[in-house]
JSON list of C-alpha atoms and ligand atoms in Angstrom, two decimals:
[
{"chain": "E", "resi": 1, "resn": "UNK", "atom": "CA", "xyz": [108.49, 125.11, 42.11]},
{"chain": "E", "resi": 2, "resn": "UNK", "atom": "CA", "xyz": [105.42, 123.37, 40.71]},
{"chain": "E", "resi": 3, "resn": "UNK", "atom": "CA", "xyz": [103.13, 125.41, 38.90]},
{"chain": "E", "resi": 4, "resn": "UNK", "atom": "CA", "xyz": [100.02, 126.94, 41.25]},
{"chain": "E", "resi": 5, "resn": "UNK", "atom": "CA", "xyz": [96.70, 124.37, 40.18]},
{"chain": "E", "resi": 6, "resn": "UNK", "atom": "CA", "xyz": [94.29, 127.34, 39.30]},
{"chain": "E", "resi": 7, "resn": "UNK", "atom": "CA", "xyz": [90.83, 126.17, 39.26]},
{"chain": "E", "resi": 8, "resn": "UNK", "atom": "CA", "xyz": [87.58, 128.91, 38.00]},
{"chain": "E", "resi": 9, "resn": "UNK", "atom": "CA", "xyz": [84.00, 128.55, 39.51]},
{"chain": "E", "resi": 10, "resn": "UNK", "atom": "CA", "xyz": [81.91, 130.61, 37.07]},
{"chain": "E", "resi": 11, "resn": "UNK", "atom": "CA", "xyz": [78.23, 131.42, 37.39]},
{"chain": "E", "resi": 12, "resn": "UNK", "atom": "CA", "xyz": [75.38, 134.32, 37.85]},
{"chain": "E", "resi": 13, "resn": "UNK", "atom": "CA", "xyz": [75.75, 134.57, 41.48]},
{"chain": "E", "resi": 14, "resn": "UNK", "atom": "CA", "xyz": [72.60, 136.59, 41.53]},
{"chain": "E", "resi": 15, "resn": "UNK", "atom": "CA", "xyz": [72.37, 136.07, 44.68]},
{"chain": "E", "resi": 16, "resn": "UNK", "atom": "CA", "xyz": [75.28, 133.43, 45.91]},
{"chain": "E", "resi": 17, "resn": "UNK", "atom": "CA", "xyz": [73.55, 130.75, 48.16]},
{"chain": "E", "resi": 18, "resn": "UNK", "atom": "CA", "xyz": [75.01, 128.07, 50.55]},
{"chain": "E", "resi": 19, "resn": "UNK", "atom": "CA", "xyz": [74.79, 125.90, 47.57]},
{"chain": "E", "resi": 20, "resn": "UNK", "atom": "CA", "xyz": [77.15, 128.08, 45.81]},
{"chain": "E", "resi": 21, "resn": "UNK", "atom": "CA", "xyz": [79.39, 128.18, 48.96]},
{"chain": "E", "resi": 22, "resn": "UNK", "atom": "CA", "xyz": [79.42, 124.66, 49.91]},
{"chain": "E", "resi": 23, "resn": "UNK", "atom": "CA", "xyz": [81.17, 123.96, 46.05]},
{"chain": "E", "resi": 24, "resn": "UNK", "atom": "CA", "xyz": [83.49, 126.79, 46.64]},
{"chain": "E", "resi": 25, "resn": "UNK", "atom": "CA", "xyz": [84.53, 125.53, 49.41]},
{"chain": "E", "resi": 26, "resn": "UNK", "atom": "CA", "xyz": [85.14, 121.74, 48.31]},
{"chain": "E", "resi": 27, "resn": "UNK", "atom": "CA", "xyz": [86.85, 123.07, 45.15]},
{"chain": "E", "resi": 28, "resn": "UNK", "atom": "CA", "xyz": [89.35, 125.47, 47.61]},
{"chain": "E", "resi": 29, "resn": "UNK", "atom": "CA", "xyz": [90.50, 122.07, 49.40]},
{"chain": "E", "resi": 30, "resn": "UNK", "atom": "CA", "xyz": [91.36, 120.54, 46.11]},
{"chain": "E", "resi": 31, "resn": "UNK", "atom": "CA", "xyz": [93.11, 123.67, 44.08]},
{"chain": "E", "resi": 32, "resn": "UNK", "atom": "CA", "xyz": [95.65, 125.75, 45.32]},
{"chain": "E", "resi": 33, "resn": "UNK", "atom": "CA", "xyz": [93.55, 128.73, 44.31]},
{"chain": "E", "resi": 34, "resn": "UNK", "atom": "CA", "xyz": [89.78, 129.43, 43.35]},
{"chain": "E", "resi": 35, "resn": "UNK", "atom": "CA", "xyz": [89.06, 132.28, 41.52]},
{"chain": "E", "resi": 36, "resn": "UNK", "atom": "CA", "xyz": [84.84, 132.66, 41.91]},
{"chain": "E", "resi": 37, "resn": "UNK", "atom": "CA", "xyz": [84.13, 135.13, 39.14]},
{"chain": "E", "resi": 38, "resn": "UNK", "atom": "CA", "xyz": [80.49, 136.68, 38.54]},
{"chain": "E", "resi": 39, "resn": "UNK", "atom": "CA", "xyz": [79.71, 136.29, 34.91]},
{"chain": "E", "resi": 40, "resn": "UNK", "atom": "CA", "xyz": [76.71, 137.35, 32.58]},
{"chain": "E", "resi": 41, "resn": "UNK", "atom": "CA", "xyz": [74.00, 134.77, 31.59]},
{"chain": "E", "resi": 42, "resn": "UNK", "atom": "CA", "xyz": [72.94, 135.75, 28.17]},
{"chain": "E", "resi": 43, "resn": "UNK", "atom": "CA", "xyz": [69.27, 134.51, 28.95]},
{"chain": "E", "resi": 44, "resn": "UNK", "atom": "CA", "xyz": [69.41, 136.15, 32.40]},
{"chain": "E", "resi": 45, "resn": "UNK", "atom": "CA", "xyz": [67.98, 139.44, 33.48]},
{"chain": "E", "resi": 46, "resn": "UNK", "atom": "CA", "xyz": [69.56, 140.07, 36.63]},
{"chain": "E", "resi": 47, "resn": "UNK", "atom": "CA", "xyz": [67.86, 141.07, 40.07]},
{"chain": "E", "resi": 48, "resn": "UNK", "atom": "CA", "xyz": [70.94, 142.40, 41.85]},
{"chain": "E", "resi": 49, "resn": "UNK", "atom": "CA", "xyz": [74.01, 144.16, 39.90]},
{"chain": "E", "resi": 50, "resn": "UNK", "atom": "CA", "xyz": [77.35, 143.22, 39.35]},
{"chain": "E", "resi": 51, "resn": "UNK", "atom": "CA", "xyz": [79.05, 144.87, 42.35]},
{"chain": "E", "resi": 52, "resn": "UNK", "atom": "CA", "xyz": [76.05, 143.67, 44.06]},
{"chain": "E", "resi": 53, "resn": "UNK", "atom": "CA", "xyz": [76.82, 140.26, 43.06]},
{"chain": "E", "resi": 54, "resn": "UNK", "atom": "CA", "xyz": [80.60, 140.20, 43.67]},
{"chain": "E", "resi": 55, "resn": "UNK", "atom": "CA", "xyz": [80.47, 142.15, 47.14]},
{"chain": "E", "resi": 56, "resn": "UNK", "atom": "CA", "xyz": [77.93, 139.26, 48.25]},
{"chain": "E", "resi": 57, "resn": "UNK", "atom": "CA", "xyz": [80.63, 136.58, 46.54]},
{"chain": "E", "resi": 58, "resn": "UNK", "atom": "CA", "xyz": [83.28, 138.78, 48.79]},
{"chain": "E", "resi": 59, "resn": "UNK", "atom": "CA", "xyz": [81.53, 138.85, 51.86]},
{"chain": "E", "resi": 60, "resn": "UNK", "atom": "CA", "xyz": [80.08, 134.39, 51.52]},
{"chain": "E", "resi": 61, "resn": "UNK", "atom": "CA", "xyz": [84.04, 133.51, 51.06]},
{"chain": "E", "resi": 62, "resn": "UNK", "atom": "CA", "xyz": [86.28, 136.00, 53.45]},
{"chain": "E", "resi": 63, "resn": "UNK", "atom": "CA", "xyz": [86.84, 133.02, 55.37]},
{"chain": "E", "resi": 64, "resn": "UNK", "atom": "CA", "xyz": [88.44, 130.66, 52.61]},
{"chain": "E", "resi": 65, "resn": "UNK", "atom": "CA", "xyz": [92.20, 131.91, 52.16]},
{"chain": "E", "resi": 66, "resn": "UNK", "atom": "CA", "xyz": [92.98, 130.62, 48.74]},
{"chain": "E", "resi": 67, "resn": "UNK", "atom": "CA", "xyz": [89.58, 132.12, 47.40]},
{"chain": "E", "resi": 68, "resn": "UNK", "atom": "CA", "xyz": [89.75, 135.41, 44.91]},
{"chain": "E", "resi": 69, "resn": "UNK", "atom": "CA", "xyz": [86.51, 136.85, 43.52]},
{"chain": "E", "resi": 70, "resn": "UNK", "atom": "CA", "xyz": [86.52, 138.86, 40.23]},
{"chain": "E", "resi": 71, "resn": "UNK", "atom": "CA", "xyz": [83.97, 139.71, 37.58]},
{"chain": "E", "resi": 72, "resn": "UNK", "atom": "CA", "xyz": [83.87, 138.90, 33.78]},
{"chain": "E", "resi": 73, "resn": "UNK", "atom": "CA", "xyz": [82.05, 140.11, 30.99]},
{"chain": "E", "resi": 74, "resn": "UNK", "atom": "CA", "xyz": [83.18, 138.00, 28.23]},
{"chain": "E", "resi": 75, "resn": "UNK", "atom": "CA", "xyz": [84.12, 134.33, 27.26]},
{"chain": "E", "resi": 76, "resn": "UNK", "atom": "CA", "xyz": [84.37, 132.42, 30.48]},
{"chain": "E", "resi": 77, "resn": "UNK", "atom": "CA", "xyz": [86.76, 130.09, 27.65]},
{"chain": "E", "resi": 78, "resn": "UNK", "atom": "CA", "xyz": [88.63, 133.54, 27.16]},
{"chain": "E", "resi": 79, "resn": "UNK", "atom": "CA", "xyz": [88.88, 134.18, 31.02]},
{"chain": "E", "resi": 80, "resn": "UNK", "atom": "CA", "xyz": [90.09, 130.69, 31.81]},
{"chain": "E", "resi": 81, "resn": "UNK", "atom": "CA", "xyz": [93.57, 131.10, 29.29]},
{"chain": "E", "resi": 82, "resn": "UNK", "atom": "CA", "xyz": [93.96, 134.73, 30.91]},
{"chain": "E", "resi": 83, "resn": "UNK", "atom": "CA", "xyz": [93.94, 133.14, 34.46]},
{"chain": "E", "resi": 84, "resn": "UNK", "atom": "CA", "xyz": [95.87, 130.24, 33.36]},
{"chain": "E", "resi": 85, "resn": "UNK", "atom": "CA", "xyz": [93.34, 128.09, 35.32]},
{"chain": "E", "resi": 86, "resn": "UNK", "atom": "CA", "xyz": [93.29, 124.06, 34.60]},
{"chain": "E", "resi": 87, "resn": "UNK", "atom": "CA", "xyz": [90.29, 123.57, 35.41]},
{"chain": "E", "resi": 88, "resn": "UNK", "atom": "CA", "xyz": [86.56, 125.28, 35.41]},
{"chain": "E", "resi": 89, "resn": "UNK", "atom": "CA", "xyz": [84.29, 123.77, 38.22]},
{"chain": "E", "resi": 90, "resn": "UNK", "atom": "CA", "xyz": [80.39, 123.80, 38.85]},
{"chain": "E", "resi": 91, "resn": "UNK", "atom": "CA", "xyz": [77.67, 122.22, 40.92]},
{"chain": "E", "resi": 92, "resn": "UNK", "atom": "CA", "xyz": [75.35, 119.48, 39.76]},
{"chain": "E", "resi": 93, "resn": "UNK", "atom": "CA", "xyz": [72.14, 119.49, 41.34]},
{"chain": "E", "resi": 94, "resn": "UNK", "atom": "CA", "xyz": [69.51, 117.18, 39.39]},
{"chain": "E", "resi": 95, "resn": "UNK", "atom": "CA", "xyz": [69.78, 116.08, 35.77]},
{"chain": "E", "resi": 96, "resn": "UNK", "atom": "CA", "xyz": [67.90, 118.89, 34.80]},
{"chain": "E", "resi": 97, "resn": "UNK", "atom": "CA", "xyz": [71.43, 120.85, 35.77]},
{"chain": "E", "resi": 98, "resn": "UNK", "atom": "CA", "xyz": [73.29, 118.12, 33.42]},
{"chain": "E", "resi": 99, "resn": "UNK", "atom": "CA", "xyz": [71.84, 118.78, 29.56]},
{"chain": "E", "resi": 100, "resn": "UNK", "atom": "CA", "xyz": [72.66, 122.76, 29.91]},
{"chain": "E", "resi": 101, "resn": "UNK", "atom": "CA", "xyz": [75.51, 122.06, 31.50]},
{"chain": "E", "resi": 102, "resn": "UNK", "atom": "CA", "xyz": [77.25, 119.54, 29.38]},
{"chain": "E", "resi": 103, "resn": "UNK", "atom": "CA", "xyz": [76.56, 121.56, 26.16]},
{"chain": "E", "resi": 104, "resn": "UNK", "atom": "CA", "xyz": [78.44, 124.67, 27.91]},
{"chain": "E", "resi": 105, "resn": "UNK", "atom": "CA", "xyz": [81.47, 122.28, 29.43]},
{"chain": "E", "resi": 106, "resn": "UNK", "atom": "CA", "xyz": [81.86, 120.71, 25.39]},
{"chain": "E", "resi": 107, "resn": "UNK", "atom": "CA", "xyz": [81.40, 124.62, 24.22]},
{"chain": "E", "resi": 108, "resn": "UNK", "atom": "CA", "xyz": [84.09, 125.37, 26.50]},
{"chain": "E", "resi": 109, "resn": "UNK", "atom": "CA", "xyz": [86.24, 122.64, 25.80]},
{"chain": "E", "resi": 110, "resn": "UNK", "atom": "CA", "xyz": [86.01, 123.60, 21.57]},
{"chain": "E", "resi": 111, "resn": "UNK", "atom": "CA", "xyz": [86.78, 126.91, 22.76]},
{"chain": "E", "resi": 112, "resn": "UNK", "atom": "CA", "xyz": [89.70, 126.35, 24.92]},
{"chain": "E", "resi": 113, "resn": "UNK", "atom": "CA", "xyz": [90.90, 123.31, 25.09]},
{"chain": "E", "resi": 114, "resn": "UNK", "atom": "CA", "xyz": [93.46, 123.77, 27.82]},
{"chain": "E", "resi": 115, "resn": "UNK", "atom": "CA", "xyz": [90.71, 123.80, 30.51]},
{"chain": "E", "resi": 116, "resn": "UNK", "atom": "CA", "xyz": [89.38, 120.70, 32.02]},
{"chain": "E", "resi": 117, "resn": "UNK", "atom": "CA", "xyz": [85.47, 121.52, 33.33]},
{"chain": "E", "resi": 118, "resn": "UNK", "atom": "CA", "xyz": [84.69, 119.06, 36.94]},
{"chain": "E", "resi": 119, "resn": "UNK", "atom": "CA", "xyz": [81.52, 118.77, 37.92]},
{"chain": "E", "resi": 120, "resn": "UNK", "atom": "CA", "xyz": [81.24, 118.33, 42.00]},
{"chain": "E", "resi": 121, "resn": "UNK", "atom": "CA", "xyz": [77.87, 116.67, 43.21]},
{"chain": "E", "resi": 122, "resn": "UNK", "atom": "CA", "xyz": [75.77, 119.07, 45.30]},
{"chain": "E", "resi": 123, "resn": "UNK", "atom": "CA", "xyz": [75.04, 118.42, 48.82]},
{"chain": "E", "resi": 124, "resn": "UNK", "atom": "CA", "xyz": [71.80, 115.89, 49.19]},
{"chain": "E", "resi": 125, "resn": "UNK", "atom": "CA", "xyz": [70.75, 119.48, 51.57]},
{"chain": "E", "resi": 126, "resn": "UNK", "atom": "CA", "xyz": [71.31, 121.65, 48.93]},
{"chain": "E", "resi": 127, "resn": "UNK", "atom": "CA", "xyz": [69.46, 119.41, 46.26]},
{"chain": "E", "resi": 128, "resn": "UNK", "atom": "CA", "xyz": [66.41, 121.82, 45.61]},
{"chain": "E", "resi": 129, "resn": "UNK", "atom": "CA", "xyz": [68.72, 124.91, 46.27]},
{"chain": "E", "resi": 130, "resn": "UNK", "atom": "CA", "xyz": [68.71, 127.97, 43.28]},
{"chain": "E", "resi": 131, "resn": "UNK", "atom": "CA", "xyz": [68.99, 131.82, 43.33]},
{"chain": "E", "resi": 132, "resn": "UNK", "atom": "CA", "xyz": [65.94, 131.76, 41.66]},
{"chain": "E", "resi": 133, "resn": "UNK", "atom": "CA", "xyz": [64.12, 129.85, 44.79]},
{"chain": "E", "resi": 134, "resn": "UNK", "atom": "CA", "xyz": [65.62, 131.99, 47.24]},
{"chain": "E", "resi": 135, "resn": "UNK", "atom": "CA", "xyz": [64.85, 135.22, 45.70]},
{"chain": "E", "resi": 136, "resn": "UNK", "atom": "CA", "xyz": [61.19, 134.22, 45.14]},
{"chain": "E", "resi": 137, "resn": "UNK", "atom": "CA", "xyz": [60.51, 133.57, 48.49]},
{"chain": "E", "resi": 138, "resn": "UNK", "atom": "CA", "xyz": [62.62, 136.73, 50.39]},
{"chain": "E", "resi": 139, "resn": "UNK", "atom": "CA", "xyz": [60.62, 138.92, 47.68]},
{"chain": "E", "resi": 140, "resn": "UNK", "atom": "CA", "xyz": [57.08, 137.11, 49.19]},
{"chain": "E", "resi": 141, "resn": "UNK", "atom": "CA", "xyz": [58.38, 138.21, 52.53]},
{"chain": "E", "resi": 142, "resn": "UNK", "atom": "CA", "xyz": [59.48, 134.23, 53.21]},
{"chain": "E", "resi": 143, "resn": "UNK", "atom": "CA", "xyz": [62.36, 133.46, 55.64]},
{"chain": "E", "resi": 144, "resn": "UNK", "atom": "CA", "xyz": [65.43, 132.59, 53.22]},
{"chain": "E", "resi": 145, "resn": "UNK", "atom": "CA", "xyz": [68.20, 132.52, 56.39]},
{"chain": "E", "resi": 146, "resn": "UNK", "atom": "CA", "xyz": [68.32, 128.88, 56.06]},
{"chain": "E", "resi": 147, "resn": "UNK", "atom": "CA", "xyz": [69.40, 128.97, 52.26]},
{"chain": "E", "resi": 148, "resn": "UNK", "atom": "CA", "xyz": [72.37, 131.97, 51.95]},
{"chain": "E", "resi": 149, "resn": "UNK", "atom": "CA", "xyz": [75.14, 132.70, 54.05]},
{"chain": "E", "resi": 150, "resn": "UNK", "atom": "CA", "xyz": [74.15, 134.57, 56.73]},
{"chain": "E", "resi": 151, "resn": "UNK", "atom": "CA", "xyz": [76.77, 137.60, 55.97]},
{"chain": "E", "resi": 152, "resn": "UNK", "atom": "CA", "xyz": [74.43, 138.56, 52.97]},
{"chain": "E", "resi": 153, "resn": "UNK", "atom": "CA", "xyz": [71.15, 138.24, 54.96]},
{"chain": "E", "resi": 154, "resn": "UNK", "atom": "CA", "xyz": [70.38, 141.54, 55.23]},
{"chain": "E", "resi": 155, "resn": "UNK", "atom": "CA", "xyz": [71.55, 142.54, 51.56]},
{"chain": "E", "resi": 156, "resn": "UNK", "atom": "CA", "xyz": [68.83, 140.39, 49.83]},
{"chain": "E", "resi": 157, "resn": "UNK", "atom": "CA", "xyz": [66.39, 141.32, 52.83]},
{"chain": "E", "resi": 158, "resn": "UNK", "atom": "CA", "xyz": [67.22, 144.95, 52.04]},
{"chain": "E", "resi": 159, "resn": "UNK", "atom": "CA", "xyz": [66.75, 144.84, 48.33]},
{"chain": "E", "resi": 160, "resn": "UNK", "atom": "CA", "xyz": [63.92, 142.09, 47.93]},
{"chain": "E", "resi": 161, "resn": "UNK", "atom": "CA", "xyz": [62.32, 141.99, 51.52]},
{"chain": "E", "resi": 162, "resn": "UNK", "atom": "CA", "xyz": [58.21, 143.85, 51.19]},
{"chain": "E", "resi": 163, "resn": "UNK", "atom": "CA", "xyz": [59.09, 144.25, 54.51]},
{"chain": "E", "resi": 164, "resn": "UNK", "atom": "CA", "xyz": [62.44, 146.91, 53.98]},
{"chain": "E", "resi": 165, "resn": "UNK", "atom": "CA", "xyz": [62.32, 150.39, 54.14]},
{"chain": "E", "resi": 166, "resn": "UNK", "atom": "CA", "xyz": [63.30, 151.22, 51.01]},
{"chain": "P", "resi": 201, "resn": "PNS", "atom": "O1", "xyz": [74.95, 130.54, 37.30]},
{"chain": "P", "resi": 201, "resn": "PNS", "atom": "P1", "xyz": [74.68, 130.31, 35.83]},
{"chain": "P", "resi": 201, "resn": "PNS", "atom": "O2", "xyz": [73.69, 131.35, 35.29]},
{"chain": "P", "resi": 201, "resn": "PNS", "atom": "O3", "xyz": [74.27, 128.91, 35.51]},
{"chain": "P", "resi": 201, "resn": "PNS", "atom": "O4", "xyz": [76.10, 130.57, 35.10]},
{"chain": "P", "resi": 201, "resn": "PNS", "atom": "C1", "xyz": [76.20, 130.51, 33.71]},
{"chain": "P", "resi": 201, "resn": "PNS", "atom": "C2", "xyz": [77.50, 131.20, 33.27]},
{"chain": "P", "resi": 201, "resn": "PNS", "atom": "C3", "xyz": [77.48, 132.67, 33.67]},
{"chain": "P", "resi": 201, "resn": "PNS", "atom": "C4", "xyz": [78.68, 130.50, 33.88]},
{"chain": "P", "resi": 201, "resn": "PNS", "atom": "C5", "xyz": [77.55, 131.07, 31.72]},
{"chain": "P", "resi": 201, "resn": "PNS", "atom": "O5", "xyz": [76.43, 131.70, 31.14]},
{"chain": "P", "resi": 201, "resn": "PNS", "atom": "C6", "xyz": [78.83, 131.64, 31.14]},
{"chain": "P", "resi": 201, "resn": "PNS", "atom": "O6", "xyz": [79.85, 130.99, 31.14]},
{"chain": "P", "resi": 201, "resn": "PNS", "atom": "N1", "xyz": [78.76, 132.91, 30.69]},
{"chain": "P", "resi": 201, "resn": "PNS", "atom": "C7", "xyz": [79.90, 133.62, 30.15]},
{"chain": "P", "resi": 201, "resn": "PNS", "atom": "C8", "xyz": [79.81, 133.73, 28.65]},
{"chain": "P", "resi": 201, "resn": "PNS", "atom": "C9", "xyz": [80.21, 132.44, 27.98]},
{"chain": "P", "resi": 201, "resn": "PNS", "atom": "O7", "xyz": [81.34, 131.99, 28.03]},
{"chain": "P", "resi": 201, "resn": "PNS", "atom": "N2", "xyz": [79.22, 131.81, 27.32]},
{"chain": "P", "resi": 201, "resn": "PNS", "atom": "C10", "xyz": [79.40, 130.59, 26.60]},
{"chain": "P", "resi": 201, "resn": "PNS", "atom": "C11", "xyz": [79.33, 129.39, 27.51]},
{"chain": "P", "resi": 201, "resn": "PNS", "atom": "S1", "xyz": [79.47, 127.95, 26.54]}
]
């Protein structure tokens, strides 16, 4: 039997958003598996926590079969050759994605160079999409259902929402 065509989408995930989802997606119909792990951003600080992060990455994809989620706190490089994944995959949005990006695909690539890294184009809807975005306007009390999967609605509302009883 051929070898399973393991394929890694990486990223913060703090908070997935239909951006996210739509890529996850697209990558699932072209690998035999996806494994969507929740990494740490050096420069990030974090508004929801891990298990936050990967139970809202559980919940988005229940409905794609060949779809795993995990969380990493190391190399994503290192994870890849544990996994035995081909490829790593992300979203470009706008060129501003591209300069950041490319640096961490050639980074990866010294560091592992086993692992292709794809880029998939983003949606034309989900252009101006970002975690950031979403979680600026839910915390202003802003209507974000248009921009996350509606499974994780009430989780964001719940933690960022002035509106929530907390
Ligand atoms: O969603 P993000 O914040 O753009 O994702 C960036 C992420 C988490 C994929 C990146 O920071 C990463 O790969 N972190 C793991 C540590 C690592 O391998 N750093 C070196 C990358 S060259």
């Amino acid at each position: 039997m051929m070898n399973k065509r393991i394929a890694i989408c990486p990223g913060s995930f703090d908070c997935i958003t239909l951006g996210h989802l739509d890529i996850i997606t697209r990558a699932a119909a072209m690998f035999d598996e996806i494994i969507v792990v929740a990494m740490n951003n050096q420069d990030k600080k974090y508004t929801f926590t891990s298990k936050e992060r990967i139970d809202m990455i559980k919940k988005s994809t229940a409905g794609i079969k060949n779809v795993t989620v995990d969380l990493y706190d190391g190399l994503l490089a290192d994870y890849a050759a544990k996994k035995h994944a081909s490829a790593i995959i992300k979203g470009l949005r706008a060129m501003s994605d591209f300069e950041y990006e490319f640096q961490m695909a050639l980074a990866n690539k010294k560091l592992n160079p086993q692992v292709e890294t794809l880029f998939l184009t983003t949606s034309t809807e989900n252009m101006y999409l970002s975690s950031s975005m979403v979680k600026q306007i839910a915390v202003m009390g802003g209507d974000v259902s248009d921009f996350v999967p509606p499974v994780i609605l009430d989780d964001i509302l719940k933690k960022l929402s002035p509106k929530a009883k907390k």
